[in-house]
XYZ file of C-alpha atoms in Angstrom:
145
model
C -14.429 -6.604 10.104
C -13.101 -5.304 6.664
C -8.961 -4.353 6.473
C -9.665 -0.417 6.928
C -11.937 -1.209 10.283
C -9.077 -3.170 11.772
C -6.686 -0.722 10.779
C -8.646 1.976 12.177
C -9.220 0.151 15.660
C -5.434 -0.971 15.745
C -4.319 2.707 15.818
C -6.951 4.244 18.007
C -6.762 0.993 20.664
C -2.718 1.683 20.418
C -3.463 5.075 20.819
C -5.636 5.048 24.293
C -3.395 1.983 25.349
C -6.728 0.463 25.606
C -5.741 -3.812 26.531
C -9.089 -5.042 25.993
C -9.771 -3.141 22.855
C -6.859 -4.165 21.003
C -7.009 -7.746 21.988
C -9.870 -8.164 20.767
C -8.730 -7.320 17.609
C -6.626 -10.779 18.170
C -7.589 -14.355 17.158
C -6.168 -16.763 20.380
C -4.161 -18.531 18.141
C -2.421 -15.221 16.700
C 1.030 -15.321 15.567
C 2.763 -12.326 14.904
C 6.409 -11.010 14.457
C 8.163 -7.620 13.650
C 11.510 -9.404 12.460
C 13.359 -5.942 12.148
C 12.365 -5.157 15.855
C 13.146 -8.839 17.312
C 9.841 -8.831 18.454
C 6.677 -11.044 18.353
C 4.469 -13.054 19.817
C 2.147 -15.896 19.820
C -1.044 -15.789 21.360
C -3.530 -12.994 22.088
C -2.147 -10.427 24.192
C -3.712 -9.216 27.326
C -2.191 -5.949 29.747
C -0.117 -5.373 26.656
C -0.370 -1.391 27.905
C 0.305 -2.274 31.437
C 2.611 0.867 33.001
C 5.815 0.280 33.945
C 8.337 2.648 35.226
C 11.070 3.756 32.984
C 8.822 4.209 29.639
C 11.293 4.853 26.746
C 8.497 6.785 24.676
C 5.471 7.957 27.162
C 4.209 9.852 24.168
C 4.422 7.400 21.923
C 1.505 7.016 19.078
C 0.627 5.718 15.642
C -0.686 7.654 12.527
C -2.636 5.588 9.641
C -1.153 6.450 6.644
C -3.477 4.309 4.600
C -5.131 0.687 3.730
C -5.161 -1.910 1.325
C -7.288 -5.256 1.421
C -10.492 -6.567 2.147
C -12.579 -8.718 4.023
C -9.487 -11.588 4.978
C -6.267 -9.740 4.313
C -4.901 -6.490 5.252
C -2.214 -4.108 4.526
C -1.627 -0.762 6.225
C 1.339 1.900 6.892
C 1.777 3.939 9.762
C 4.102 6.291 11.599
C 4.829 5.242 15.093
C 6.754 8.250 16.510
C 7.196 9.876 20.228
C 9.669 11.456 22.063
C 12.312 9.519 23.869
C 12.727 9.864 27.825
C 16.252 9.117 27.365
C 15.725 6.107 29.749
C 16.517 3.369 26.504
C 19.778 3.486 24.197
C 17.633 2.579 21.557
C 15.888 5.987 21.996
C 18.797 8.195 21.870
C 18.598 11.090 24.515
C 15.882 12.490 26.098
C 13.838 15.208 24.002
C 14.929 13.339 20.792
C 12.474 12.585 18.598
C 11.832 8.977 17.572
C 9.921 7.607 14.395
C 9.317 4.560 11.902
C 7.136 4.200 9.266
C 5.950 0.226 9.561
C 3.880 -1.610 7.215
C 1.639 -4.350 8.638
C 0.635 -7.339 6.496
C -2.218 -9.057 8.263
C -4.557 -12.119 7.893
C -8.017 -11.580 9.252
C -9.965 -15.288 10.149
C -13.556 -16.662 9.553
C -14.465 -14.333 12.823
C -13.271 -11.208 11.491
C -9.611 -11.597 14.105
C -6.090 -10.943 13.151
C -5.239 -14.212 12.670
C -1.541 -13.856 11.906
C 0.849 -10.620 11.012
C 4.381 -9.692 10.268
C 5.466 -6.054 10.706
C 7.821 -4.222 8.317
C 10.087 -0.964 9.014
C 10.529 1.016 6.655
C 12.056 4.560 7.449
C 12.591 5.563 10.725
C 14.748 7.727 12.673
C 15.944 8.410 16.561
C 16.220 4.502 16.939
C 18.556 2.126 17.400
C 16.997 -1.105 15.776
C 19.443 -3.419 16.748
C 18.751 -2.254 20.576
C 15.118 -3.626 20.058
C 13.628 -6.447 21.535
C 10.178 -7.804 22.912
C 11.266 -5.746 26.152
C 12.272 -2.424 24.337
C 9.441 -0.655 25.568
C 8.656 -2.426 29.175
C 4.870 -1.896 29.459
C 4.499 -3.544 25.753
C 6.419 -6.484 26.018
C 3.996 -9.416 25.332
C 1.839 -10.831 27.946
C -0.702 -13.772 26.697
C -3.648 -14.815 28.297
């Protein structure tokens, strides 16, 4: 799968909170890590969209802004962005709105996977980032296989 497929699949899986679809995306042996965030995780992820009560950002989504790469590396920007339910300090209060533009830098394997990424922030507003963790948002934090 070439960068702006995976991209494109990351988003829309994200998007419907579709488990299978974006682990699939994932090689097993997939490290990743969002340093700003204090977040990551080794291993493919399953019921990474399992609901939980209390969801900071129910409306929660990413945009594509756009790709670079090919065929074993990937870069792409997005806006992540929702409305907070006021239920997390990192969110601020409900109604707020809630947005960072991140920049993924990923390595795609011999099988076309994601093989390994790190997540940048870039701008972003309506968050607290030093609130984040893996269990910011409760029905994301990571669950392996």
């Amino acid at each position: 799968m070439d960068a702006k497929k995976i991209a494109e699949e990351w988003c829309a899986a994200y998007n419907e909170r579709d488990s299978e679809r974006f682990a699939n995306l994932m090689a097993e042996d997939i490290e990743y890590s969002a340093p700003a965030m204090n977040a990551g995780f080794s291993g493919r992820l399953t019921n990474y969209f399992e609901p939980k009560e209390g969801d900071p950002l129910p409306d929660r989504s990413l945009e594509l802004l756009r790709v670079f790469g090919d065929d074993r590396h990937a870069i792409f920007e997005m806006l992540w962005y929702g409305t907070s339910s006021g239920t997390s300090p990192a969110f601020g209060p409900a109604g707020q709105r809630v947005q960072m533009t991140n920049c993924v830098i990923i390595d795609i394997n011999d099988d076309g996977l994601i093989s390994r990424g790190i997540e940048y922030v870039g701008s972003y507003e309506g968050v607290d980032l030093s609130l984040l963790g893996p269990d910011a948002i409760p029905h994301e934090a990571a669950r392996r296989a």
